Short mmCIF file of C-alpha atoms in Angstrom, two decimals:
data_model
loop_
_atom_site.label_atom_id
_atom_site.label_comp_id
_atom_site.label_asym_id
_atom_site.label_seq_id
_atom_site.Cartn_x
_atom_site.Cartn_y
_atom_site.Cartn_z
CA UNK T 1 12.91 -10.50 11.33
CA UNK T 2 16.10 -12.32 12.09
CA UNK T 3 19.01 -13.08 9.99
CA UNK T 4 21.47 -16.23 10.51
CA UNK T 5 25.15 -17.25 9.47
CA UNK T 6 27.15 -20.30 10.11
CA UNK T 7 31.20 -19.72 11.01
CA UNK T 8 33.20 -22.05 12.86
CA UNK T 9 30.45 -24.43 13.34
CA UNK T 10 28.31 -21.82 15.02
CA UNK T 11 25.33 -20.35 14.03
CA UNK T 12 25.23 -16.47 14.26
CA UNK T 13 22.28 -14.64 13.80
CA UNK T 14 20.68 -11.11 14.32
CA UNK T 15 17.31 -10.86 16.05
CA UNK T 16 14.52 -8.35 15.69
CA UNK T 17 12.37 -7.87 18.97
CA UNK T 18 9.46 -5.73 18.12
CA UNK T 19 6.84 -4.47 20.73
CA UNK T 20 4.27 -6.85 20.59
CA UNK T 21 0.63 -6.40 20.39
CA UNK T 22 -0.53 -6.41 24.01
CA UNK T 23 -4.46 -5.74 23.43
CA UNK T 24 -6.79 -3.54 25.44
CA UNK T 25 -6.37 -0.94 22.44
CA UNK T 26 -3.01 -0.46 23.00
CA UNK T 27 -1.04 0.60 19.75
CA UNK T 28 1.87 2.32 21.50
CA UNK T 29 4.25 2.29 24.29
CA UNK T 30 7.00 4.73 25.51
CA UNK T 31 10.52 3.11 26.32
CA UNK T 32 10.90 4.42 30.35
CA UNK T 33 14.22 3.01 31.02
CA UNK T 34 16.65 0.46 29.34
CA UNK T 35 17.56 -2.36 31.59
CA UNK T 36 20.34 -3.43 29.08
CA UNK T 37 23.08 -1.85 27.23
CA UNK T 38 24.79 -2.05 23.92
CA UNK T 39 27.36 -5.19 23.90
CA UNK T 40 26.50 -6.28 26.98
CA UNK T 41 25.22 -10.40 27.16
CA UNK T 42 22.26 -11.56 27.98
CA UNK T 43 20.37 -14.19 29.21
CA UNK T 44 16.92 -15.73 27.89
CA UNK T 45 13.84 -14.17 29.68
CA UNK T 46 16.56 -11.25 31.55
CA UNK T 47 14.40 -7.79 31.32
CA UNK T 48 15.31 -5.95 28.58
CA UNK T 49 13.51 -2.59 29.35
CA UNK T 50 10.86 -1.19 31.14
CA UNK T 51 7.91 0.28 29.06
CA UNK T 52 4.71 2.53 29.58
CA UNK T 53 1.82 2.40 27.91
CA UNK T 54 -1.40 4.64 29.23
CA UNK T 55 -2.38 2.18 31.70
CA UNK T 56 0.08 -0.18 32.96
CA UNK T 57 3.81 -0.12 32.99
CA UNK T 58 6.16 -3.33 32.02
CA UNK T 59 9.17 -4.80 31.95
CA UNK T 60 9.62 -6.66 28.64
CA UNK T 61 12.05 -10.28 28.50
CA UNK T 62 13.98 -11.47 26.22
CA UNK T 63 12.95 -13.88 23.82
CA UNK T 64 16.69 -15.10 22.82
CA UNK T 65 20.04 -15.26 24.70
CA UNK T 66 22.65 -13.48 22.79
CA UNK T 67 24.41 -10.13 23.01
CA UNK T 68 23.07 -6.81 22.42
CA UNK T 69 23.58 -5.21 18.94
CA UNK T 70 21.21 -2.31 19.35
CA UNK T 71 19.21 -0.34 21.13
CA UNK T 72 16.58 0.80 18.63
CA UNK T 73 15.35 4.61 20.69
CA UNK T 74 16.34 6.48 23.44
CA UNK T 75 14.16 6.28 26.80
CA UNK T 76 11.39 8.96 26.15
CA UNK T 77 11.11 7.41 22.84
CA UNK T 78 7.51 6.40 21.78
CA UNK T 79 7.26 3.30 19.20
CA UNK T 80 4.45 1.60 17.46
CA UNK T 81 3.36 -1.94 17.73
CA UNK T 82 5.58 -3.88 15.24
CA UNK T 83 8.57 -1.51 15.59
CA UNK T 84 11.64 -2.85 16.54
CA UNK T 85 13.21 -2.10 20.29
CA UNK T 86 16.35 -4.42 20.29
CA UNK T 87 18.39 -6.12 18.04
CA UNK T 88 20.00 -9.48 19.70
CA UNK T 89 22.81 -11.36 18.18
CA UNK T 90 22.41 -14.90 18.90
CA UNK T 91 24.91 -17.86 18.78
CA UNK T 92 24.48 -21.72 19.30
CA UNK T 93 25.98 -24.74 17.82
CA UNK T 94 24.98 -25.83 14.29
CA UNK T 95 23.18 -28.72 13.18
CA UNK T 96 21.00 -29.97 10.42
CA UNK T 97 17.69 -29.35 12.33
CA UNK T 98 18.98 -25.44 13.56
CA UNK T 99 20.04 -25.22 9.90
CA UNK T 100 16.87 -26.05 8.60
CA UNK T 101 14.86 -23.65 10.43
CA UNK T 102 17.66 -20.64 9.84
CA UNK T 103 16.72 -21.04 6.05
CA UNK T 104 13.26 -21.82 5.80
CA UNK T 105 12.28 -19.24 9.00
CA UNK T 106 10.88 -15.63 7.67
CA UNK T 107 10.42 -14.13 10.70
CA UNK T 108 10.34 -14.87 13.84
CA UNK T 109 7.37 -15.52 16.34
CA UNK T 110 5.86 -12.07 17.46
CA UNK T 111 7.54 -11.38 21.44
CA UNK T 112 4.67 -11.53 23.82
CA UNK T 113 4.83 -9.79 26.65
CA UNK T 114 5.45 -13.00 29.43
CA UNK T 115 5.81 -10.43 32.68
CA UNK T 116 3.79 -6.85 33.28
CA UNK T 117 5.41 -6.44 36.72
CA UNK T 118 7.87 -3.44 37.02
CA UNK T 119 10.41 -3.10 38.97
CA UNK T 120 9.31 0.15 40.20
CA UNK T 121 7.27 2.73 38.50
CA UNK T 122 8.54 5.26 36.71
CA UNK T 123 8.74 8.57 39.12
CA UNK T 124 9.40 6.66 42.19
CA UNK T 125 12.72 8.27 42.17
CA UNK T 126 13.90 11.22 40.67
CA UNK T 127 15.93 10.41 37.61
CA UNK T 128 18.51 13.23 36.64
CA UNK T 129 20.60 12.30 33.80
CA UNK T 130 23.70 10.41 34.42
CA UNK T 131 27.04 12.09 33.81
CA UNK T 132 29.08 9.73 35.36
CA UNK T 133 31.41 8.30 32.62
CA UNK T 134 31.49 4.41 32.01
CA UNK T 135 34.56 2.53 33.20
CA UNK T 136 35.44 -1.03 33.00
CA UNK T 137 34.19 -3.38 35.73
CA UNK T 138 36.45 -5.32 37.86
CA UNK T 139 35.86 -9.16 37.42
CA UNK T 140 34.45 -9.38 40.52
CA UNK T 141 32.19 -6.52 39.84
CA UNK T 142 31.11 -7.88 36.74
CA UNK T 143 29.70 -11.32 38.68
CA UNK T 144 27.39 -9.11 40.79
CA UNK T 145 23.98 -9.58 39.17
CA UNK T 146 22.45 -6.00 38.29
CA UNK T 147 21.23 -4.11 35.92
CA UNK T 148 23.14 -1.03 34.08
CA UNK T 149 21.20 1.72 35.10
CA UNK T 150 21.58 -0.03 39.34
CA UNK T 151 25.28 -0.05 38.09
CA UNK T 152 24.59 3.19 37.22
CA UNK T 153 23.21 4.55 40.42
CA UNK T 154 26.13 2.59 42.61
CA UNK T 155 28.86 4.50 41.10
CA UNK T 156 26.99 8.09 41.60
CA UNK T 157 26.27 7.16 44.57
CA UNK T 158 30.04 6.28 45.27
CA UNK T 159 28.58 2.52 46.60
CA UNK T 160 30.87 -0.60 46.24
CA UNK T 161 28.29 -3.40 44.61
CA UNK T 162 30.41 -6.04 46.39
CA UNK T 163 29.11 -4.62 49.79
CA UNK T 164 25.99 -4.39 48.52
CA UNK T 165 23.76 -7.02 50.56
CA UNK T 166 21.33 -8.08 47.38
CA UNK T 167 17.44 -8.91 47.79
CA UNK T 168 16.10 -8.91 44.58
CA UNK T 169 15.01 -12.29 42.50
CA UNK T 170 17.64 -15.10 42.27
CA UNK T 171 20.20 -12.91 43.66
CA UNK T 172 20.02 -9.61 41.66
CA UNK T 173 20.47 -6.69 43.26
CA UNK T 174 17.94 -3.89 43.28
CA UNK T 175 18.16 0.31 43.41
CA UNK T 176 16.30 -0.21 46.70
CA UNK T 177 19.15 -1.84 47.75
CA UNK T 178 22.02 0.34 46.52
CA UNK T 179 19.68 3.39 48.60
CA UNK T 180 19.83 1.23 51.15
CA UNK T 181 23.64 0.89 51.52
CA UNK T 182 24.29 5.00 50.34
CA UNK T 183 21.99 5.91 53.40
CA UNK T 184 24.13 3.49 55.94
CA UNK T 185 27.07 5.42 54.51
CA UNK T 186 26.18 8.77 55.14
CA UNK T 187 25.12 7.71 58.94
CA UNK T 188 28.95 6.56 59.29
CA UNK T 189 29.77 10.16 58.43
CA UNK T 190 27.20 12.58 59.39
CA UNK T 191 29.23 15.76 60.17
CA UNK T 192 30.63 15.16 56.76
CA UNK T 193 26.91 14.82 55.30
CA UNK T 194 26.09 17.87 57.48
CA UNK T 195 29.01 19.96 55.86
CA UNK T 196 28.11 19.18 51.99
CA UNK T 197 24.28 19.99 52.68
CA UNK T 198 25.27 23.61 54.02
CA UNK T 199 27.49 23.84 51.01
CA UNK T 200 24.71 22.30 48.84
CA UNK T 201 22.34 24.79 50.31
CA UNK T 202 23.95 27.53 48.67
CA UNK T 203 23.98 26.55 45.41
CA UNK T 204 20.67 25.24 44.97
CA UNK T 205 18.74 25.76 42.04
CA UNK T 206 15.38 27.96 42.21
CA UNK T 207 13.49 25.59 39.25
CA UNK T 208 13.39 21.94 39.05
CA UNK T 209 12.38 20.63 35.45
CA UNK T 210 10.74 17.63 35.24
CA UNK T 211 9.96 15.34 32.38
CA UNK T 212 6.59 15.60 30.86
CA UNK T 213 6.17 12.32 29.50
CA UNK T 214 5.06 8.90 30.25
CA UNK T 215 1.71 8.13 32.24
CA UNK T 216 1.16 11.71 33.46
CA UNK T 217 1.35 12.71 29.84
CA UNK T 218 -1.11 9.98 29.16
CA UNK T 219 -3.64 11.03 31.46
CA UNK T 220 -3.15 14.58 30.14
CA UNK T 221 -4.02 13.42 26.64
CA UNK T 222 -7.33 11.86 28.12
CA UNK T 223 -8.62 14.23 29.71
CA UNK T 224 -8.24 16.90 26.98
CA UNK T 225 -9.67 14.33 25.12
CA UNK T 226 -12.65 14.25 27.24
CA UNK T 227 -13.09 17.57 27.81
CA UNK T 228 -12.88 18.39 23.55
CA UNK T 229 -15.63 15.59 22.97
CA UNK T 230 -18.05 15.60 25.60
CA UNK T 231 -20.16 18.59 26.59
CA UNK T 232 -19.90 18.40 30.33
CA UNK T 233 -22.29 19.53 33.40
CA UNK T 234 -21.61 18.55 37.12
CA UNK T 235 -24.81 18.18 39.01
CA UNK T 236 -24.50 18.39 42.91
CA UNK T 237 -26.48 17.03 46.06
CA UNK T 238 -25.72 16.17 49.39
CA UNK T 239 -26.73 12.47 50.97
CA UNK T 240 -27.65 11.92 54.56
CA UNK T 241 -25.31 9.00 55.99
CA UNK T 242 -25.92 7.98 58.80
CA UNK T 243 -28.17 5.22 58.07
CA UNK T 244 -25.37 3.53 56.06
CA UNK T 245 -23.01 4.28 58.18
CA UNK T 246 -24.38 2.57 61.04
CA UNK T 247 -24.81 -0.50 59.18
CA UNK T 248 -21.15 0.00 57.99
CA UNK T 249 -19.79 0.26 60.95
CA UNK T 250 -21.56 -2.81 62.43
CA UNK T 251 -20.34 -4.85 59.57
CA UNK T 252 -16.83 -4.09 59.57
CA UNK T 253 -16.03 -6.46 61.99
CA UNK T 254 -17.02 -9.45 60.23
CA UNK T 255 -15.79 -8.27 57.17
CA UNK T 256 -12.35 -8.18 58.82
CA UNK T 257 -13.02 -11.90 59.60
CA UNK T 258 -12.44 -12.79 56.14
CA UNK T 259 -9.67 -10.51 55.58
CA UNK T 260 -11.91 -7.67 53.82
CA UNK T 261 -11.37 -3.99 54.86
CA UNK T 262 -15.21 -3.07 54.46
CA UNK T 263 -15.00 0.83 53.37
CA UNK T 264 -18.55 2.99 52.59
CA UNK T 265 -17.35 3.15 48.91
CA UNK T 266 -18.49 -0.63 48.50
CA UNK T 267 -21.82 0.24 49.95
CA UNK T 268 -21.78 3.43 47.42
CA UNK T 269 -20.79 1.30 44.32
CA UNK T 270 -23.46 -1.27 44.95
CA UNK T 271 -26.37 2.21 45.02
CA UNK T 272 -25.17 3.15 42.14
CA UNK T 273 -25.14 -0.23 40.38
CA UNK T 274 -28.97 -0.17 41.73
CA UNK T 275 -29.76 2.64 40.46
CA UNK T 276 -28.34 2.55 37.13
CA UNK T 277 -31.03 -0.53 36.54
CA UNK T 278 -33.45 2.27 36.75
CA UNK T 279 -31.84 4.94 34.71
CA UNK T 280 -29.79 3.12 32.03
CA UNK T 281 -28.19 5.86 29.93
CA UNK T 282 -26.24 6.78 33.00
CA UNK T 283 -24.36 3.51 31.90
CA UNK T 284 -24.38 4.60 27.92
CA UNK T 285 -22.08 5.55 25.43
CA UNK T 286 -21.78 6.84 21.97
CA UNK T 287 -20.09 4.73 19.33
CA UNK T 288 -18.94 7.88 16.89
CA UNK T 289 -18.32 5.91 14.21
CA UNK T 290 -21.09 4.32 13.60
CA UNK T 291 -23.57 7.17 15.31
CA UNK T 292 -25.20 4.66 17.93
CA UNK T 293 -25.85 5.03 21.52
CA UNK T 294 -24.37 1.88 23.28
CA UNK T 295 -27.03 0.82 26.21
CA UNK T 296 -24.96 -1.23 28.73
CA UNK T 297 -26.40 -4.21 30.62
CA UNK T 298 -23.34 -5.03 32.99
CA UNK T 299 -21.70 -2.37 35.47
CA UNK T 300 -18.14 -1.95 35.31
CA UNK T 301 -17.36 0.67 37.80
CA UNK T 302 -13.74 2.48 37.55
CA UNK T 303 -12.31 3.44 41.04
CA UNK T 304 -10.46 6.17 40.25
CA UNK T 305 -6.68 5.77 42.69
CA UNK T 306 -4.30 7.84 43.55
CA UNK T 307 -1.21 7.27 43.18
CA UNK T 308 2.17 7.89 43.23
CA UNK T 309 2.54 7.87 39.32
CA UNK T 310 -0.75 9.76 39.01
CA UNK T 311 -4.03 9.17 38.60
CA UNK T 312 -5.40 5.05 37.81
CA UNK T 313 -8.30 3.94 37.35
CA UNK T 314 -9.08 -0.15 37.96
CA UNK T 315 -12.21 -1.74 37.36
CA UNK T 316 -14.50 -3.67 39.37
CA UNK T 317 -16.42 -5.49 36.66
CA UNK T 318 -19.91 -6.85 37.17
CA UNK T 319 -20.90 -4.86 40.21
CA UNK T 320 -24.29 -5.29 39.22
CA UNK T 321 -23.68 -9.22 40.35
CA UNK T 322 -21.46 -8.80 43.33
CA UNK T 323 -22.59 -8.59 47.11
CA UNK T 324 -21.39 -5.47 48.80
CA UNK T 325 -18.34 -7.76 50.98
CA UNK T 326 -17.72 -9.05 47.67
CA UNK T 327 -17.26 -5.47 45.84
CA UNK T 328 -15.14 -4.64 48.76
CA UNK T 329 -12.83 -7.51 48.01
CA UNK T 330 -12.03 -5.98 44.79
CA UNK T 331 -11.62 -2.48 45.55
CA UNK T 332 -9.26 -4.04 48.16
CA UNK T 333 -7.21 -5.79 45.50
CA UNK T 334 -7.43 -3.77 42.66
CA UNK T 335 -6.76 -0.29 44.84
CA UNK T 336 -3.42 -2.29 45.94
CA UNK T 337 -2.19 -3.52 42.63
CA UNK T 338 -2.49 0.04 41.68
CA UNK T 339 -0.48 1.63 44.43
CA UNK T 340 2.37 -1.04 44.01
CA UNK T 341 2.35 -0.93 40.20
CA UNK T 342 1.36 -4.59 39.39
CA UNK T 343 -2.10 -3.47 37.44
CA UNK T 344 -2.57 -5.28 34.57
CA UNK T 345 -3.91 -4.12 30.96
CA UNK T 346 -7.36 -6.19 31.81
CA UNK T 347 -7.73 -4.45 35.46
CA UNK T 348 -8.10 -0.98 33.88
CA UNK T 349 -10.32 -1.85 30.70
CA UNK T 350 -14.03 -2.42 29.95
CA UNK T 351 -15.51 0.35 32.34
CA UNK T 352 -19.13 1.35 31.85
CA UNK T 353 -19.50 4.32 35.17
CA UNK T 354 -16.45 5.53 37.24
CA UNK T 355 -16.62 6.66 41.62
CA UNK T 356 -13.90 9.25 42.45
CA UNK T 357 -13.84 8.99 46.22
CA UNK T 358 -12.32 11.82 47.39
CA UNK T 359 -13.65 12.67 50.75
CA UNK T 360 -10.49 10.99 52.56
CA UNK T 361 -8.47 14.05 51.43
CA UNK T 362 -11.03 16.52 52.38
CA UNK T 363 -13.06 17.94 49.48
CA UNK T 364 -16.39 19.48 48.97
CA UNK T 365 -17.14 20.08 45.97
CA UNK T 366 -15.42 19.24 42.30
CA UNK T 367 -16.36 18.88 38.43
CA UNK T 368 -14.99 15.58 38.17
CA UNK T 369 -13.72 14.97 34.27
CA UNK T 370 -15.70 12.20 32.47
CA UNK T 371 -13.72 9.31 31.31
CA UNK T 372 -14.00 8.87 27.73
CA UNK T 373 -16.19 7.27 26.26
CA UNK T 374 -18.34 6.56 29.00
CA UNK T 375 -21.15 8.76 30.09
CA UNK T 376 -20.90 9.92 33.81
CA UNK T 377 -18.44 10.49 36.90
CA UNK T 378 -19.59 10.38 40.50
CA UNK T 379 -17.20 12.56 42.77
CA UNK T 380 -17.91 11.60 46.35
CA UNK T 381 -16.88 14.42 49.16
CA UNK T 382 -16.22 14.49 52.91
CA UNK T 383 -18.73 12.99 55.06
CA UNK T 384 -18.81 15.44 58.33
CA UNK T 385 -21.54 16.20 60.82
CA UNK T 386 -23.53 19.17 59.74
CA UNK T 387 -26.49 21.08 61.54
CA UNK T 388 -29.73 20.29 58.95
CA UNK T 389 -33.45 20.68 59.36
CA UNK T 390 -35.75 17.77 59.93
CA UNK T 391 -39.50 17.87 60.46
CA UNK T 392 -38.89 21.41 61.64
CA UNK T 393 -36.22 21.25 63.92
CA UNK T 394 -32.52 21.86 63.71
CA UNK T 395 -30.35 18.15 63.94
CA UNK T 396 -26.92 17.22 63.49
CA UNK T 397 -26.60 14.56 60.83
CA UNK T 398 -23.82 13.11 58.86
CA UNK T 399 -23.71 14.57 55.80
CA UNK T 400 -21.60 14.28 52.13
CA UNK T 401 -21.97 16.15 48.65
CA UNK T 402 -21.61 14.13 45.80
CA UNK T 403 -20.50 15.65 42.46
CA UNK T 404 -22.28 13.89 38.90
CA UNK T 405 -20.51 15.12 36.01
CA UNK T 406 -22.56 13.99 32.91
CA UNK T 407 -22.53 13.82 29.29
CA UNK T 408 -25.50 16.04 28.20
CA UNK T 409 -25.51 14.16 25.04
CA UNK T 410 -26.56 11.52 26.39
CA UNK T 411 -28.47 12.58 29.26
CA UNK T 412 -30.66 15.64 30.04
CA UNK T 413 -30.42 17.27 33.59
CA UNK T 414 -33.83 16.04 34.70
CA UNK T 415 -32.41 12.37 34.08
CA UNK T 416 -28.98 13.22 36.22
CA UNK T 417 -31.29 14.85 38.96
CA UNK T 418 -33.41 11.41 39.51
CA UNK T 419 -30.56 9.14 39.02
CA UNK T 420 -28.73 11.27 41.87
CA UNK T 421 -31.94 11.68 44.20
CA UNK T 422 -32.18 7.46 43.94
CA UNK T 423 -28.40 6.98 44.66
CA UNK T 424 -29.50 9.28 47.56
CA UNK T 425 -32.66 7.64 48.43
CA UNK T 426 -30.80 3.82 48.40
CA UNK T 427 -28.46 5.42 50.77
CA UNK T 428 -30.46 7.13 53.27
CA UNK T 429 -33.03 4.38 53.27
CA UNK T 430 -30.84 1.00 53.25
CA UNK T 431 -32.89 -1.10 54.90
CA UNK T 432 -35.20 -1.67 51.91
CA UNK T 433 -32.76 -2.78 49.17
CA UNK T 434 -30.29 -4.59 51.61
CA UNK T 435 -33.52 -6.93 52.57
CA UNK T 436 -34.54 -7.56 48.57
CA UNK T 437 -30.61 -7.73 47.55
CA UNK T 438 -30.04 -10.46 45.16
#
């Protein structure tokens, strides 16, 4: 909602910018970090604050130029689509068309969100709270284009903006940036660094308190949500690879002549997509509300990523459509988006069967948590060479344990057995579906 004046031939108003509806089941978002600050001006489509939802985080423009009148929460806050974040006042010259619209105008169009990159996730850097007190900027210091909280940083940090050298878009100048300059600072004076660390040393604290809030406390929520409403048993198995593998490593190469990084996890997506066609309810889940069990045609497969602001999981959708170079693309570009922070609401949504790969930091074994409300999680371990037994005599193969979590709701142990034993039969035995692929 908006309200509008006219004084000295200007028109004056106050606008309302509410968190918009941003779809994907999204009904709330947590305010991360303010960008802007009460009084201060600014321009149309300058970020106004940086927002987390449970899957993506993003920075939020503004729909008006005008000055800030409020800031509606605190960072931490959580709000509900519809609720107010910002109040702008807005001022521009009258005329009879401006006029007309001021009085016939109820509300004003709902902000959409125009930009879901951040400038850096949340956690990236420690955020303690700021004590430094606010002074007035210089009129030189004022020019520099950044935002309050880099402002912020500069002055604990002791770092003159005006020597700052800036990189960010159309001049603006980023925290990266104001690290950047601190750490050439301290290399000036090391001895002087090296004396405040012993002092520092002393006097530093046993406990470090962190904020429990945002996207970690988001993927908490889930997965007590998961655990509450689905009655979960891991099945596990180990898969000979070195059929696969052989075939993986010979195809690498030309992979990497269309700019694909071929991994065994693309190889392992398209088995499972196989073998879901075969066992179905694997791919299920339960709509509560209306008491229905939800048979799934298409494969959307969640890669589960870690990350540096925990645990995401992007979708590859249609797997059951997609070569395996082509499945490998994705990862490739979904994995990346994730790591950087640029995911979008539609990269994490829609998925039917999630892989947790999670042999590259060594594990064995695992109960992998089902994400809700789908019906199955595939944990997939550490390929080594192990001694095994074949046709009597003692080999060396290349071995991996997989983990199937399962809702046994849905599906009885028998069906998790045989839908494992395929994925393990596709993979030992490539040949045969590589040749009928389609």
């Amino acid at each position: 909602m908006s309200t509008t004046m006219i004084q000295n031939g200007e028109t004056t108003g106050i606008y309302e910018f509410r968190l918009a509806d941003i779809g994907e089941g999204v009904h709330t978002a947590t305010i991360a970090r303010w960008l802007v600050e009460k009084g201060q001006k600014v321009a149309l489509d300058e970020p106004l604050v940086l927002v987390e939802t449970d899957k993506v985080t993003a920075e939020l423009p503004s729909p008006v130029a005008g000055e800030i009148v409020e800031l509606a929460a605190p960072e931490g806050a959580s709000l509900s689509v519809g609720e107010v974040l910002v109040k702008i006042r807005t001022h521009s010259k009258a005329d009879d068309n401006a006029l007309s619209k001021a009085s016939t105008a109820e509300t004003p169009p709902q902000a959409t969100v125009s930009s879901m990159k951040a400038d850096r996730m949340l956690g990236d850097v420690p955020q303690a709270q700021d004590t430094v007190n606010d002074s007035p900027m210089s009129g030189q210091t004022a020019m520099v284009r950044a935002t309050p909280y880099v402002r912020k940083l500069a002055r604990k940090l002791g770092v003159d903006l005006l020597t700052v050298v800036p990189t960010g878009k159309e001049g603006r100048i980023t925290e990266a940036d104001v690290l950047h300059t601190s750490q050439l600072s301290e290399q000036t004076g090391q001895e002087k660094s090296k004396l405040n660390l012993q002092q520092q040393a002393t006097s530093v604290p046993r406990e470090e308190r962190i904020p429990f809030a945002g996207i970690r406390k988001k993927i908490a929520e889930h997965m007590v949500h998961s655990v509450r409403t689905i009655p979960h048993v891991t099945h596990s198995d180990e898969i000979e690879m070195d059929a696969i593998s052989d075939i993986w490593q010979k195809a690498k190469k030309a992979a990497a002549s269309q700019e694909i990084r071929l991994t065994l996890l693309a190889f392992m997506a398209k088995a499972v997509a196989l073998a879901i066609r075969e066992y179905p309810y694997i791919n299920s889940s339960i709509d509560e509300e209306k008491n229905e069990i939800v048979l799934k045609s298409y494969v959307n497969l969640g890669i589960a990523t870690d990350t540096d602001a925990g645990l995401l999981v992007p979708v590859v959708k249609g797997v059951e459509n997609l070569s395996v170079l082509e499945i490998a693309q994705q990862i490739q570009s979904l994995t990346e988006k994730a790591r950087t922070g640029k995911l979008g609401l539609g990269d994490t949504a829609g998925g039917t069967f999630t892989i947790s790969n999670m042999g590259g930091i060594g594990s064995q074994h695992a109960t992998p948590i089902i994400r809700h409300p789908e019906a199955a999680i595939l944990a997939l371990h550490r390929m080594e060479p192990r001694v095994v037994v074949r046709d009597g005599e003692m080999v060396i193969r290349k071995m991996m344990n997989v983990s199937l979590s399962f809702d046994h709701r849905l599906l009885d142990g028998a069906t998790a057995v045989r839908f494992t034993n395929r994925v393990k039969q596709l993979l030992e035995e490539p040949e045969h579906w590589l040749l009928n692929l389609r």
